Amino acid sequence: MTFRISGLSPEPFRALFGLPDQALAALGVKRYQVDSDPGFPDRIELKDAQIGQSVLLLNHVCQPADTPYRASHAIFVREGATQVYDAVGQVPEAMRIRLLSLRAYADSGMMIDADVVAGTEIEAVIARIFADPQVSYIHVHHAKRGCYAARIDRV
């Protein structure tokens, strides 16, 4: 099964880049200076930010469907990130090194399957989930903190 993993578009976050901390706080956003690597996985480029870089912690609606599975959670975006991760059949290192929760959705936005997997073994779970023709897409979350990581689509 061929799959595509994609990060978030930077467009919704660009207006936040460079804002003073007080302005960010008024919007419910917190800036961090990266002090460990790994530790601050960016959701645009799907890689851990490097020590010394700046990331924004904010709430993101990852599942906007009008179903009981509508969801939002905290994510990090690296300030200045512009290159959306978009790769077929490749898993980014930021996902490989983490325990992941895969959540499979139908076109309607209803969750129809889920599993937890080590990032090193994700391909087998993607193949198993996409074997069900009802599955339209998969959301990947970091299992320990529950944060949205990326979207997986069939190719």
Short mmCIF file of C-alpha atoms in Angstrom, two decimals:
data_model
loop_
_atom_site.label_atom_id
_atom_site.label_comp_id
_atom_site.label_asym_id
_atom_site.label_seq_id
_atom_site.Cartn_x
_atom_site.Cartn_y
_atom_site.Cartn_z
CA MET A 1 0.00 0.00 0.00
CA THR A 2 1.44 3.34 -1.04
CA PHE A 3 0.81 6.21 1.35
CA ARG A 4 1.53 9.93 1.62
CA ILE A 5 2.43 11.65 4.89
CA SER A 6 1.92 15.39 4.99
CA GLY A 7 2.55 18.16 7.48
CA LEU A 8 0.45 21.24 8.06
CA SER A 9 0.45 24.27 5.81
CA PRO A 10 2.38 27.17 7.35
CA GLU A 11 -0.24 29.68 6.15
CA PRO A 12 -2.48 29.67 9.25
CA PHE A 13 0.58 30.25 11.46
CA ARG A 14 2.55 32.88 9.52
CA ALA A 15 0.79 35.79 11.25
CA LEU A 16 2.05 34.46 14.59
CA PHE A 17 5.71 34.28 13.58
CA GLY A 18 7.66 37.07 15.25
CA LEU A 19 4.83 38.44 17.40
CA PRO A 20 5.88 39.61 20.87
CA ASP A 21 5.30 37.11 23.68
CA GLN A 22 2.54 39.29 25.19
CA ALA A 23 0.61 39.33 21.90
CA LEU A 24 1.03 35.56 21.57
CA ALA A 25 -0.20 35.04 25.13
CA ALA A 26 -3.34 37.05 24.35
CA LEU A 27 -4.01 34.50 21.59
CA GLY A 28 -3.33 31.50 23.84
CA VAL A 29 0.05 30.80 22.19
CA LYS A 30 3.35 30.24 24.03
CA ARG A 31 6.84 30.66 22.55
CA TYR A 32 9.64 28.28 23.58
CA GLN A 33 13.34 28.38 22.88
CA VAL A 34 14.32 24.83 21.98
CA ASP A 35 16.63 23.40 24.62
CA SER A 36 16.61 19.70 23.71
CA ASP A 37 16.71 17.70 20.50
CA PRO A 38 14.57 15.72 20.09
CA GLY A 39 11.83 17.36 22.06
CA PHE A 40 9.98 19.96 19.99
CA PRO A 41 8.51 18.30 16.86
CA ASP A 42 7.40 20.83 14.26
CA ARG A 43 4.09 19.94 12.53
CA ILE A 44 4.89 21.77 9.30
CA GLU A 45 8.25 20.26 8.34
CA LEU A 46 7.72 17.13 10.50
CA LYS A 47 11.12 17.31 12.11
CA ASP A 48 12.35 18.21 15.56
CA ALA A 49 13.41 21.82 15.92
CA GLN A 50 17.10 22.33 16.65
CA ILE A 51 18.48 23.69 19.89
CA GLY A 52 18.27 27.48 19.91
CA GLN A 53 15.38 27.68 17.45
CA SER A 54 12.04 29.15 18.45
CA VAL A 55 8.78 27.18 18.41
CA LEU A 56 5.20 28.16 19.13
CA LEU A 57 2.93 25.95 21.23
CA LEU A 58 -0.70 26.45 20.25
CA ASN A 59 -4.03 24.71 20.02
CA HIS A 60 -4.85 23.29 16.60
CA VAL A 61 -8.12 21.82 15.34
CA CYS A 62 -6.83 18.61 13.79
CA GLN A 63 -10.19 16.95 13.15
CA PRO A 64 -12.72 19.59 12.07
CA ALA A 65 -15.45 17.08 11.11
CA ASP A 66 -18.87 17.70 12.59
CA THR A 67 -18.88 14.38 14.43
CA PRO A 68 -18.23 13.25 18.00
CA TYR A 69 -14.58 12.86 16.87
CA ARG A 70 -14.08 16.58 16.26
CA ALA A 71 -10.76 17.26 17.98
CA SER A 72 -8.10 19.82 18.79
CA HIS A 73 -4.89 19.60 20.75
CA ALA A 74 -1.61 21.37 21.41
CA ILE A 75 1.06 21.32 18.68
CA PHE A 76 4.45 22.90 18.09
CA VAL A 77 5.25 24.87 14.94
CA ARG A 78 8.75 26.17 14.33
CA GLU A 79 8.79 29.90 13.79
CA GLY A 80 9.70 30.55 10.19
CA ALA A 81 8.94 27.00 8.98
CA THR A 82 7.85 27.13 5.33
CA GLN A 83 8.58 23.75 3.72
CA VAL A 84 5.57 21.48 4.22
CA TYR A 85 6.61 17.86 4.63
CA ASP A 86 4.93 15.90 1.84
CA ALA A 87 6.41 12.52 0.96
CA VAL A 88 5.15 9.30 -0.55
CA GLY A 89 6.18 6.07 1.15
CA GLN A 90 8.57 7.81 3.56
CA VAL A 91 8.27 8.28 7.31
CA PRO A 92 9.97 11.33 8.84
CA GLU A 93 12.53 10.73 11.59
CA ALA A 94 10.44 12.77 14.06
CA MET A 95 7.78 10.05 13.78
CA ARG A 96 10.20 7.10 13.66
CA ILE A 97 11.57 7.88 17.13
CA ARG A 98 8.20 8.13 18.90
CA LEU A 99 5.34 5.94 20.06
CA LEU A 100 2.42 6.81 17.79
CA SER A 101 -1.34 6.53 17.82
CA LEU A 102 -2.91 6.02 14.40
CA ARG A 103 -6.58 6.96 14.06
CA ALA A 104 -8.43 5.89 10.91
CA TYR A 105 -11.37 7.91 9.63
CA ALA A 106 -14.12 7.42 7.06
CA ASP A 107 -14.96 10.25 4.63
CA SER A 108 -17.65 11.33 7.09
CA GLY A 109 -15.07 12.03 9.81
CA MET A 110 -16.14 9.09 11.94
CA MET A 111 -13.27 7.09 13.44
CA ILE A 112 -13.46 3.46 12.36
CA ASP A 113 -10.15 2.03 13.57
CA ALA A 114 -7.16 2.92 15.72
CA ASP A 115 -3.88 1.42 16.86
CA VAL A 116 -0.72 2.28 18.76
CA VAL A 117 2.64 1.52 17.18
CA ALA A 118 6.34 2.26 17.55
CA GLY A 119 7.37 4.66 14.80
CA THR A 120 9.87 2.10 13.53
CA GLU A 121 6.97 -0.23 12.66
CA ILE A 122 4.41 2.23 11.31
CA GLU A 123 4.31 0.95 7.70
CA ALA A 124 2.76 -2.38 8.70
CA VAL A 125 -0.03 -0.67 10.64
CA ILE A 126 -0.69 1.79 7.82
CA ALA A 127 -1.04 -1.15 5.40
CA ARG A 128 -3.37 -3.02 7.76
CA ILE A 129 -5.58 0.03 8.33
CA PHE A 130 -5.75 0.98 4.64
CA ALA A 131 -6.70 -2.62 3.79
CA ASP A 132 -10.17 -1.57 4.96
CA PRO A 133 -11.76 0.24 1.98
CA GLN A 134 -13.90 2.33 4.36
CA VAL A 135 -10.80 4.13 5.65
CA SER A 136 -10.33 7.45 3.89
CA TYR A 137 -7.39 8.89 5.85
CA ILE A 138 -5.33 8.40 9.01
CA HIS A 139 -4.32 10.93 11.63
CA VAL A 140 -1.08 10.29 13.49
CA HIS A 141 -0.78 11.48 17.07
CA HIS A 142 2.11 11.26 19.51
CA ALA A 143 0.83 8.59 21.86
CA LYS A 144 2.37 9.87 25.08
CA ARG A 145 1.01 13.43 24.99
CA GLY A 146 -1.75 12.88 22.45
CA CYS A 147 -0.66 15.72 20.17
CA TYR A 148 -1.57 15.66 16.49
CA ALA A 149 1.49 14.83 14.36
CA ALA A 150 0.49 14.40 10.71
CA ARG A 151 -2.00 13.10 8.18
CA ILE A 152 -1.63 9.97 6.07
CA ASP A 153 -3.52 9.52 2.81
CA ARG A 154 -3.70 6.75 0.25
CA VAL A 155 -1.77 7.31 -2.97
#
